[in-house]
XYZ file of C-alpha atoms in Angstrom:
450
model
C 238.980 4.308 -68.609
C 237.059 3.763 -64.758
C 238.521 7.330 -63.798
C 237.704 9.401 -66.696
C 233.882 8.342 -66.248
C 233.817 10.840 -64.031
C 235.163 13.726 -65.984
C 232.774 16.155 -67.788
C 232.573 19.909 -69.271
C 231.419 22.261 -66.990
C 230.090 25.874 -67.920
C 229.523 28.227 -65.123
C 227.299 31.212 -66.024
C 227.715 34.680 -64.998
C 227.126 34.109 -60.886
C 226.672 30.238 -58.529
C 227.156 27.188 -55.540
C 228.516 23.840 -55.044
C 226.234 20.788 -56.074
C 225.867 17.762 -54.738
C 226.105 14.197 -56.725
C 223.617 13.893 -59.826
C 222.703 10.773 -61.626
C 222.345 11.756 -65.439
C 223.189 12.908 -68.122
C 223.659 16.852 -67.221
C 223.040 18.096 -63.895
C 223.083 22.231 -63.066
C 222.671 24.181 -59.764
C 221.449 27.239 -59.560
C 221.834 29.994 -56.696
C 219.463 31.586 -54.718
C 220.433 35.248 -56.718
C 219.485 32.995 -59.957
C 216.359 31.442 -58.715
C 214.949 35.009 -57.084
C 216.034 36.499 -60.570
C 213.739 33.627 -62.591
C 211.109 34.444 -60.236
C 211.041 37.901 -60.772
C 211.170 38.169 -63.716
C 208.520 35.767 -64.580
C 205.815 36.519 -61.989
C 206.689 40.646 -61.228
C 208.521 41.677 -64.692
C 206.277 40.051 -66.973
C 202.750 41.726 -64.296
C 201.773 37.736 -64.255
C 200.693 38.789 -60.877
C 199.382 42.217 -61.658
C 197.393 40.529 -64.585
C 195.678 38.247 -61.823
C 194.878 40.816 -59.261
C 193.006 42.602 -61.451
C 189.634 42.360 -60.559
C 189.877 41.627 -56.888
C 186.890 42.556 -55.559
C 186.704 42.816 -51.832
C 183.968 41.771 -49.249
C 181.759 44.778 -48.092
C 183.704 46.062 -44.800
C 180.910 46.863 -42.137
C 181.087 48.974 -38.800
C 178.279 49.256 -35.999
C 180.162 52.351 -35.295
C 180.087 51.802 -31.103
C 178.090 54.223 -29.000
C 179.689 57.151 -30.446
C 180.211 56.878 -33.881
C 177.994 56.449 -36.874
C 178.028 53.030 -38.472
C 179.978 53.150 -41.087
C 179.611 50.604 -44.445
C 182.250 50.328 -47.432
C 181.129 48.736 -50.490
C 182.244 47.898 -54.013
C 185.959 47.905 -53.062
C 188.217 46.656 -55.534
C 191.967 46.639 -56.429
C 193.058 49.327 -58.645
C 196.286 49.017 -59.020
C 199.529 47.405 -57.267
C 202.843 49.520 -57.046
C 206.620 48.839 -56.587
C 205.789 44.947 -56.611
C 209.626 43.325 -55.207
C 210.181 39.305 -55.516
C 212.704 37.904 -53.130
C 213.564 34.372 -52.505
C 215.140 31.992 -49.795
C 216.531 28.313 -50.299
C 215.130 25.997 -47.196
C 217.151 23.012 -47.294
C 215.303 19.970 -47.895
C 211.906 21.850 -48.694
C 211.800 24.082 -51.412
C 212.121 27.533 -52.129
C 210.763 30.641 -49.572
C 209.003 33.242 -51.902
C 208.075 37.008 -50.659
C 206.358 39.183 -52.428
C 206.382 42.959 -50.985
C 203.700 45.282 -53.137
C 201.359 48.286 -51.874
C 198.194 47.610 -52.918
C 195.537 50.682 -53.485
C 192.104 49.892 -52.859
C 188.720 52.071 -54.154
C 184.759 51.572 -52.973
C 182.117 54.385 -51.247
C 182.059 54.842 -47.682
C 178.907 55.704 -45.928
C 179.172 57.070 -42.216
C 175.951 57.363 -40.662
C 174.299 59.240 -43.720
C 177.125 60.613 -45.215
C 178.120 58.843 -49.037
C 181.699 59.398 -49.968
C 184.225 57.943 -52.374
C 187.543 55.928 -50.216
C 190.921 55.184 -51.416
C 192.931 52.811 -49.066
C 196.834 52.043 -49.741
C 198.228 49.401 -48.403
C 201.704 47.527 -47.974
C 201.317 43.728 -48.073
C 203.579 41.105 -47.473
C 202.982 37.816 -49.008
C 205.242 34.690 -48.121
C 204.723 31.574 -49.444
C 206.600 28.289 -49.090
C 206.764 26.316 -52.161
C 207.957 22.642 -52.333
C 208.500 20.246 -55.206
C 206.944 16.438 -55.047
C 205.533 14.254 -57.193
C 207.626 13.457 -59.376
C 206.752 11.168 -62.056
C 207.982 11.005 -66.103
C 210.147 14.275 -66.235
C 207.403 16.664 -64.441
C 207.153 17.645 -60.688
C 203.761 19.103 -58.759
C 204.381 22.456 -57.465
C 202.296 23.378 -54.172
C 202.708 25.968 -51.608
C 202.631 25.430 -47.996
C 202.249 28.039 -45.253
C 201.194 31.239 -47.566
C 201.333 33.921 -44.974
C 200.031 37.833 -45.683
C 201.168 40.328 -43.300
C 199.602 43.955 -43.784
C 201.637 46.846 -43.144
C 201.108 50.625 -42.813
C 197.398 51.228 -44.264
C 197.017 54.919 -45.599
C 193.236 55.628 -46.003
C 191.920 58.971 -47.728
C 187.975 60.079 -48.227
C 187.466 62.097 -50.850
C 185.638 64.897 -48.557
C 188.575 64.295 -45.595
C 186.170 63.464 -42.717
C 187.773 60.876 -41.447
C 187.284 59.053 -37.900
C 189.125 57.150 -35.782
C 186.587 54.541 -36.105
C 186.928 53.772 -39.746
C 190.981 53.438 -39.636
C 190.078 50.243 -37.138
C 187.460 49.178 -38.921
C 189.139 49.141 -41.928
C 192.393 47.854 -40.653
C 190.290 44.748 -38.541
C 188.456 43.468 -41.636
C 191.452 43.776 -43.952
C 193.626 41.645 -42.322
C 190.751 38.516 -42.308
C 189.875 39.043 -45.513
C 192.900 39.843 -47.405
C 195.454 36.885 -46.932
C 192.186 34.526 -47.912
C 192.531 36.654 -50.941
C 196.249 36.740 -52.059
C 197.169 33.223 -51.287
C 195.178 31.704 -53.749
C 196.211 34.457 -56.406
C 199.991 33.768 -55.414
C 198.897 29.566 -55.760
C 197.815 30.126 -59.494
C 200.834 32.124 -60.259
C 202.804 29.547 -59.283
C 201.582 26.949 -60.443
C 200.948 28.927 -64.187
C 204.970 30.035 -63.205
C 206.098 25.493 -62.911
C 204.239 25.266 -66.207
C 206.701 27.673 -67.817
C 209.597 26.792 -66.596
C 208.947 23.314 -66.484
C 209.127 23.435 -70.140
C 212.900 24.718 -69.887
C 213.738 20.920 -68.218
C 211.423 18.534 -70.702
C 212.925 20.026 -74.269
C 213.095 18.216 -77.413
C 215.917 19.987 -79.721
C 216.938 19.182 -82.299
C 220.531 18.298 -83.681
C 220.614 19.344 -87.144
C 219.221 16.905 -89.607
C 221.156 14.359 -87.608
C 218.278 13.556 -84.798
C 217.468 14.940 -81.279
C 218.227 15.177 -77.597
C 215.491 15.401 -75.227
C 216.319 17.067 -72.002
C 214.234 15.541 -69.032
C 214.340 16.273 -65.437
C 215.464 12.748 -64.189
C 213.942 13.188 -60.425
C 212.766 16.138 -57.741
C 215.360 18.705 -57.620
C 217.873 19.010 -54.321
C 217.575 21.986 -52.700
C 220.252 22.882 -49.518
C 220.519 26.546 -48.152
C 223.113 27.628 -51.099
C 221.893 26.393 -54.520
C 218.970 24.647 -56.212
C 219.838 21.417 -57.958
C 218.621 19.955 -60.752
C 219.546 16.794 -62.385
C 218.686 16.634 -66.498
C 218.814 13.282 -68.109
C 219.277 13.434 -71.841
C 218.060 10.881 -74.326
C 220.008 10.946 -77.724
C 217.624 9.568 -80.414
C 218.753 8.947 -84.011
C 216.467 10.424 -86.890
C 214.167 7.440 -86.946
C 213.408 7.085 -82.788
C 216.522 4.805 -81.990
C 218.448 5.922 -78.808
C 222.020 6.343 -78.724
C 223.344 5.022 -75.102
C 225.227 6.635 -72.867
C 226.274 5.783 -69.140
C 224.827 7.903 -66.359
C 226.466 6.922 -63.429
C 227.110 9.396 -60.735
C 228.997 12.043 -61.108
C 229.376 15.483 -59.431
C 230.334 19.498 -60.018
C 232.479 21.206 -58.397
C 232.189 23.800 -56.045
C 231.819 27.418 -56.797
C 231.043 30.617 -55.564
C 229.457 34.087 -56.764
C 228.096 32.128 -60.116
C 224.296 32.221 -61.084
C 224.370 28.796 -62.485
C 226.724 25.627 -63.416
C 225.970 23.088 -65.602
C 227.934 19.579 -66.552
C 227.637 17.718 -69.111
C 228.944 13.809 -68.751
C 231.841 12.269 -70.913
C 229.698 9.576 -71.949
C 226.540 11.605 -73.104
C 229.294 13.482 -74.753
C 230.242 10.949 -76.775
C 226.799 9.640 -77.653
C 226.399 13.002 -79.063
C 229.307 12.754 -81.081
C 227.813 9.622 -82.702
C 224.673 10.761 -83.572
C 226.871 14.583 -84.805
C 229.948 12.734 -87.215
C 228.037 10.479 -89.698
C 230.215 10.679 -92.791
C 229.703 8.520 -95.713
C 232.722 6.595 -96.768
C 234.449 9.058 -99.149
C 236.139 7.697 -102.492
C 238.884 9.836 -104.259
C 240.461 8.844 -107.361
C 243.949 9.952 -107.595
C 244.016 12.397 -110.597
C 246.825 14.863 -111.263
C 244.454 17.834 -109.507
C 244.083 15.554 -106.446
C 245.302 16.215 -102.665
C 248.576 16.477 -102.511
C 248.148 13.655 -99.427
C 246.372 11.334 -102.134
C 249.726 11.816 -104.399
C 252.494 11.566 -101.571
C 250.994 8.406 -100.917
C 250.438 7.039 -104.246
C 253.860 7.755 -104.899
C 255.156 6.511 -101.165
C 252.884 2.844 -102.071
C 254.395 2.871 -105.673
C 258.106 3.165 -103.939
C 257.151 0.011 -101.221
C 255.513 -2.184 -104.376
C 257.067 -1.534 -107.471
C 256.065 -4.666 -109.118
C 252.462 -3.727 -108.471
C 252.550 -1.255 -111.695
C 253.162 -4.583 -113.965
C 250.292 -6.430 -111.614
C 247.945 -3.597 -112.234
C 248.486 -3.158 -116.036
C 244.337 -2.763 -117.204
C 242.823 -1.652 -114.669
C 241.844 2.136 -114.079
C 243.374 4.623 -111.981
C 244.489 4.015 -108.027
C 241.599 5.106 -105.809
C 241.367 5.616 -102.074
C 238.627 4.759 -99.836
C 238.383 6.435 -96.362
C 235.684 5.534 -93.987
C 234.552 5.705 -90.407
C 235.572 2.718 -88.406
C 233.044 2.127 -85.299
C 231.771 5.694 -82.944
C 233.774 8.478 -81.995
C 234.716 8.822 -78.389
C 235.236 11.802 -76.368
C 237.783 11.710 -73.275
C 238.150 14.267 -71.151
C 241.304 15.162 -68.516
C 242.254 18.243 -66.584
C 242.225 21.047 -68.558
C 241.750 18.832 -71.631
C 239.290 17.678 -74.215
C 240.529 14.765 -76.693
C 238.035 13.186 -79.395
C 239.109 9.297 -80.419
C 238.465 7.915 -83.881
C 239.343 5.298 -86.452
C 239.318 5.642 -90.620
C 239.996 2.623 -92.704
C 241.921 3.741 -95.900
C 241.524 1.184 -98.355
C 244.139 2.214 -101.841
C 242.995 0.297 -104.427
C 242.614 -0.060 -108.054
C 240.113 -1.630 -110.332
C 240.632 -3.956 -113.054
C 238.513 -3.442 -116.146
C 236.978 -6.458 -116.005
C 235.406 -5.150 -112.486
C 238.114 -7.351 -109.499
C 239.345 -4.773 -107.542
C 242.844 -5.004 -106.274
C 243.424 -4.098 -102.548
C 246.775 -2.343 -102.665
C 246.832 -1.699 -98.704
C 243.682 -1.566 -96.023
C 244.620 0.320 -93.130
C 243.357 1.530 -90.189
C 243.919 4.882 -88.515
C 243.501 5.554 -84.769
C 243.247 9.508 -84.121
C 243.704 11.595 -81.035
C 241.816 14.601 -82.260
C 242.355 17.681 -79.853
C 239.009 19.732 -78.968
C 238.827 23.359 -78.544
C 235.874 23.692 -76.603
C 234.006 27.147 -76.326
C 229.774 27.942 -75.919
C 228.543 30.040 -78.592
C 224.198 30.951 -79.502
C 223.756 28.580 -76.297
C 225.693 25.558 -78.509
C 228.354 23.874 -77.031
C 230.989 24.178 -79.927
C 233.835 21.708 -80.820
C 236.773 22.491 -83.185
C 239.104 19.235 -83.908
C 242.437 19.251 -84.373
C 244.915 16.587 -85.132
C 247.225 15.408 -82.535
C 248.670 11.985 -82.701
C 247.867 9.117 -85.087
C 248.901 5.219 -84.599
C 248.784 3.819 -88.220
C 248.510 -0.088 -88.530
C 248.287 -2.762 -91.607
C 245.374 -5.047 -92.020
C 246.017 -6.056 -95.569
C 247.654 -5.997 -98.473
C 247.158 -7.336 -101.993
C 250.493 -6.821 -103.501
C 253.230 -7.956 -100.361
C 253.065 -4.333 -98.959
C 254.805 -5.569 -94.712
C 256.206 -2.118 -93.797
C 253.790 0.618 -94.063
C 256.439 3.373 -91.024
C 256.844 5.191 -94.378
C 253.702 5.740 -95.443
C 251.995 7.375 -91.869
C 253.028 11.246 -93.092
C 251.527 10.364 -96.621
C 248.326 9.427 -94.558
C 248.237 12.129 -92.027
C 248.498 14.745 -94.476
C 245.439 12.763 -96.828
C 243.329 12.649 -93.299
C 244.143 16.723 -92.550
C 243.269 17.135 -96.183
C 240.195 15.432 -96.652
C 238.597 13.559 -93.798
C 239.306 16.388 -90.894
C 237.365 19.068 -92.663
C 234.779 16.753 -92.815
C 234.444 16.133 -89.043
C 234.775 19.770 -88.241
C 231.716 20.224 -90.545
C 229.807 18.061 -89.054
C 230.808 19.578 -85.389
C 229.823 22.816 -86.586
C 226.097 22.605 -85.268
C 227.501 22.670 -82.755
C 225.743 20.851 -79.574
C 222.152 22.847 -78.135
C 221.935 23.115 -74.618
C 218.919 23.401 -72.917
C 218.337 27.282 -71.629
C 217.622 26.361 -67.692
C 214.648 28.179 -66.068
C 215.193 30.149 -69.172
C 218.583 31.639 -68.195
C 220.627 32.546 -70.910
C 224.333 30.829 -71.307
C 226.574 34.212 -71.745
C 229.690 35.697 -69.787
C 230.336 31.535 -69.610
C 233.752 29.817 -68.412
C 234.790 26.245 -69.698
C 236.381 24.311 -67.704
C 237.150 20.568 -68.323
């Protein structure tokens, strides 16, 4: 059991890199490419940056013109459009994420050179580089701050409607924009990053219902770990029953395996999955009366008991028909080995008849310890488990009619459980285990390893 603690189910989602030791019920590692896609989608594709750049107004640009040139004044300079924004990401080990946004800004305003007034259009290439750092972890959330925002101007093209453009205007515009643009653009990037952080943190702090049985509360367990190859996120998973009671699970450390060329690695530990199975597999005791139309497994079990204890028929005169009660005993446990998942659970099998005046005659009370083979897959963002019978161990708990040997009953009990109880278990698991959409990365093209 000690060795099995470190096993888990790992999901490799198209395209990542190795991870570090983790300390919670769920952990994931995200590649630089995935982080770039996430930020680009949120900032560029969703036009968040463009929206916050709209309305950007620059200070007036004034130049005295020197000895040989006329005084120049550019007023009402504002952003008309941002062209071709592109975002790239580099992970800074132990620090955070370095994000670079390259864009072309179109500015427009009024230009007064001497006594001549004209419209002026300016196209300027900008490169904004910001180091993003996570800090102040508390209650599953982190604060995101920007350090060392740097704005570098590239090529500048200036156009005046009249076409009369002096070299002095070029120089004045370049010098003034170099001074003023960083002070305007970096605060916009800071606002955008904080908005994106709120959006993305919602994917790391989510309460997801599990049918009507309860919920899983996925939450960031500590500050992200960052190497040059991946961003590591530790998530804790609190499994809560309806009513609020938490099903405990062991959160001892585990490690995600190294894997290249993937976007996301997501891992679930064995103890965490067992807690979820305890939430999902909740079956009320099932009582079946053996009638001619009943399951073949129950009929064959009845016949086998009759063979083992023929005297019980005379004992049971004046009773109702034979009945069978099946009930779960204890909580299910999932065991993970190399490329193999097994669910172990116990079922109590009570075979009894009830006298007309009320007392119950307990013919047999058996305990069946089931080892169920689990087929694991991902569908619709959920972990799906399908169980089939692997092996069964049968033990006698008690018998009021003197049955002591049950070896001949095993095949009949197996048939009964496969016909009646196993479908109920699979029905409980059919809703699947909901998984978090970490940073909005969908679980598609998923490889599953155990």
